Amino acid sequence: MNAPRRGFDQQEFATRTAAAQTKMAETGMAGILLTTEPDVRYFSGFHTLFWQSPTRPWFLFIPATGKPIAIIPEIGADLMRRTWVTDIRTWGAPAPKDDGIGLLTDLLAPLASRGETVGLMKGHETHLRMPLGDYERLLAGLNGLKITDATEIVRGLRMVKSEAEIEKLTYICAIGSRTFEQVPEIAREGQPLEDVFRSFRREGLAQGADDVPYLVGGADTGGYHDVISPPSRRPLARGDVLMLDTGSNWDGYFCDFDRNWAIGRADDASRRAYDVLWRATEAGIAAARPGATCRELFQAMQKVITELDDQGGDVGRLGHGLGMQLTEWPSHTSWDTTEITENMVLTLEPSLGYGDGRVMVHEENIVIRASGAELLTKRAAPELPII
Amino acid sequence: MNAPRRGFDQQEFATRTAAAQTKMAETGMAGILLTTEPDVRYFSGFHTLFWQSPTRPWFLFIPATGKPIAIIPEIGADLMRRTWVTDIRTWGAPAPKDDGIGLLTDLLAPLASRGETVGLMKGHETHLRMPLGDYERLLAGLNGLKITDATEIVRGLRMVKSEAEIEKLTYICAIGSRTFEQVPEIAREGQPLEDVFRSFRREGLAQGADDVPYLVGGADTGGYHDVISPPSRRPLARGDVLMLDTGSNWDGYFCDFDRNWAIGRADDASRRAYDVLWRATEAGIAAARPGATCRELFQAMQKVITELDDQGGDVGRLGHGLGMQLTEWPSHTSWDTTEITENMVLTLEPSLGYGDGRVMVHEENIVIRASGAELLTKRAAPELPII
């Protein structure tokens, strides 16, 4: 598979912005102010790792009509000028006394004086990426401005991917699948888990990932005990179950899936757990069709999981949305009634507890098409593979 | 150099917590509520990449006396139990209707009823990592609670590193230096910059980094034009100046520095810029002594930079603090009068604009000792090296 073209046509950003503006008009918002990397990138195409530095805030404002307006540190001006955004207002950040607040005030004051409403991301899975003190000072200077939650609008757009986004997601999932196929060459009895992690990251890069920022996992006799730890120096031993879970990315889009292996030999309990999760995933693939809800998808997987575990593990959900972030809305849980629609990209992530405090997780990535789920990841082996 | 031990002794967390509590008592805070990865890790030792998923909030509360209290998703309970924290309160996240807010309310209600004050990180270079809507609902349910800014306290502690922290920073800076030494083997005329980035990341991992999450840079004829872009597919060409700037990490601590090379031959303007920045860095190293201020450090470097560029470039500052984050307080700027003290770890990062819109950056990492600055990075060559 050849690499897709990086970035997007300007038309993609125009379409996204117009779709947001239609929803804004329906709900009476005069604008949306965005502060996080994925939200700013989604509407502007501004793509830089510089967000890893927490020092500077960055803002993108979606007005009621027209292109987004960037209010950003001067250091980002050159890169922003290469996007479709043309109204770029900059200041010499960092400047604790006025880190963009003056520019934002100039932008929003006319709206405040008319008593208009501006949307901010205030809902689930969001946060405000600017100093809380600056936010309070900004509002204090904008008498009359009403703030509302724009999460529903942005969530609704970002959950359904364009073909160009799906192409990038397909590409990184294929890279992830090839990387996992190399694990039997990478992971051997006696090798410290920390070294397995390092080799996996190097392999992911060699296979074409831009980066492998997320890698967690575990290995222990007859099963691992948690799924979010950094690796220990403990050497892999015969009888271990090894799990690696990666979020690798390409051009700003993520895969997010995991694989399990037994080292030397597999114990019966782990084989059984693996089988249940493999079939739970099958049930999830079958249930993931346009018109179904996330709750139904959850129930389809949970029904299989309860053969072995009626606790449902402790990971809180059985999968989620995937795209510019490792995890996105929606959630496959009993409380999420989001309707699954064509061109959503989702993870299926059944998990269970077994034995004496052991857990097992499985994960695949899918895209929803008219006819149902299509796998983006190369399906895990039906039986726990032995290295 | 052998790898230091991972993690910290419990005593380190006890010392950090006690120091915060002393300051809290002085300023009348009954507690500090922390929400971001580095702040939570600093006081608890809780270390996981799972924070890359934006879905779940995590909270650590520093009470007036005693150990911190963790209010976290159940998925993190196993890992948190391995830290020194013993009071761990969990919920089955994600749960949009109550993502920890009930537990936080239970914890803070007694303080609210006494009209006490709780600190939050509200200042420069911070943000609140939880949904803004949840924060507003939390406060609405805590009548009488006063909120104040705890940035000064946490900043004051985190800016001055312990010997165990300095050991980790020394280790990752050595890894970074070895990685840069391999660039002449990695980067060749005709190689697309994207491939140079991928090879550099793989080399950093091979040299012992846990990860190379931050890598930016540029390459263009006679100099690069911005310093925050992702790499292009443009092949390196004779006459280019190539710059790579990495934030690699080990056990949760970062190096952050860059290097420049000319491909095939170096033009006079770039040689000159390089020489000015190399000498500006020397001036910074000489000025970085206990008792000096960040402003004085800035002025010492700026004095050399103005030989060539009186604009001071557009990157906003000439270096910053370094530790658990790629960039931390303080800032080497005209407005930052922070006094430099022993055991601060800092970057020196002079930059300048030259020619037709070109920029050049240099960066070294230092630790402040009683006698002055000690380099953690292997000093850049005094003349622009040619590959």
Short mmCIF file of N, CA and C in Angstrom, two decimals, chain B residues 10 19 36 45 53 72 83 99 108 118 140 144 169 180 183 201 206 229 235 237 284 287 292 298 373 375 381:
data_model
loop_
_atom_site.label_atom_id
_atom_site.label_comp_id
_atom_site.label_asym_id
_atom_site.label_seq_id
_atom_site.Cartn_x
_atom_site.Cartn_y
_atom_site.Cartn_z
N GLN B 10 10.39 6.58 48.08
CA GLN B 10 9.19 7.20 48.67
C GLN B 10 9.53 8.53 49.35
N ALA B 19 7.09 19.93 51.41
CA ALA B 19 7.49 21.28 50.99
C ALA B 19 6.27 22.05 50.48
N THR B 36 -3.16 17.59 35.98
CA THR B 36 -2.35 17.27 34.79
C THR B 36 -1.32 16.18 35.08
N GLY B 45 4.19 9.87 41.92
CA GLY B 45 4.97 8.84 41.24
C GLY B 45 4.16 8.05 40.23
N SER B 53 -4.69 9.33 26.22
CA SER B 53 -6.12 9.25 25.93
C SER B 53 -6.81 10.40 26.65
N ILE B 72 -9.26 8.71 40.97
CA ILE B 72 -8.87 8.29 39.62
C ILE B 72 -9.80 7.21 39.06
N THR B 83 2.36 3.04 43.99
CA THR B 83 3.04 4.29 44.39
C THR B 83 2.97 4.42 45.92
N ASP B 99 -17.98 11.92 36.15
CA ASP B 99 -16.60 11.48 35.96
C ASP B 99 -15.72 11.99 37.10
N LEU B 108 -14.24 17.48 49.02
CA LEU B 108 -14.08 18.93 49.22
C LEU B 108 -15.22 19.57 50.01
N VAL B 118 -8.91 26.31 48.43
CA VAL B 118 -8.21 25.23 47.73
C VAL B 118 -7.48 25.82 46.53
N ALA B 140 -20.17 24.65 41.50
CA ALA B 140 -21.56 25.01 41.83
C ALA B 140 -22.07 24.19 43.01
N GLY B 144 -19.26 28.05 49.17
CA GLY B 144 -18.39 28.47 50.28
C GLY B 144 -16.93 28.18 50.02
N LEU B 169 17.88 13.41 34.16
CA LEU B 169 18.06 14.41 33.11
C LEU B 169 19.44 14.30 32.47
N PHE B 180 22.55 12.64 18.35
CA PHE B 180 22.96 13.69 17.40
C PHE B 180 24.30 13.34 16.74
N VAL B 183 23.96 11.63 13.46
CA VAL B 183 23.25 12.25 12.33
C VAL B 183 24.08 12.24 11.05
N ARG B 201 14.61 9.16 15.02
CA ARG B 201 13.81 8.57 16.11
C ARG B 201 14.28 7.16 16.42
N ALA B 206 17.46 3.40 19.89
CA ALA B 206 18.60 2.48 19.96
C ALA B 206 19.62 2.96 20.99
N SER B 229 7.84 22.91 12.16
CA SER B 229 7.12 22.15 11.13
C SER B 229 7.37 20.66 11.23
N PRO B 235 14.01 16.20 -0.60
CA PRO B 235 15.31 15.57 -0.32
C PRO B 235 16.34 16.61 0.12
N ALA B 237 19.57 18.64 0.06
CA ALA B 237 20.35 19.04 -1.12
C ALA B 237 21.61 19.76 -0.68
N GLY B 284 25.66 32.71 27.59
CA GLY B 284 24.61 32.20 28.47
C GLY B 284 25.17 31.26 29.52
N ALA B 287 26.82 33.23 32.16
CA ALA B 287 25.92 34.06 32.97
C ALA B 287 25.00 33.23 33.87
N ALA B 292 21.90 35.01 39.67
CA ALA B 292 21.54 35.77 38.47
C ALA B 292 20.05 35.58 38.22
N PHE B 298 19.07 36.21 29.74
CA PHE B 298 18.54 36.64 28.44
C PHE B 298 19.41 37.76 27.87
N ALA B 373 27.16 27.02 35.72
CA ALA B 373 26.46 26.06 34.84
C ALA B 373 27.34 24.87 34.52
N LEU B 375 27.25 21.71 31.75
CA LEU B 375 26.56 21.21 30.56
C LEU B 375 26.07 19.79 30.78
N ALA B 381 29.55 21.70 18.15
CA ALA B 381 30.82 22.10 17.53
C ALA B 381 30.85 23.61 17.37
#
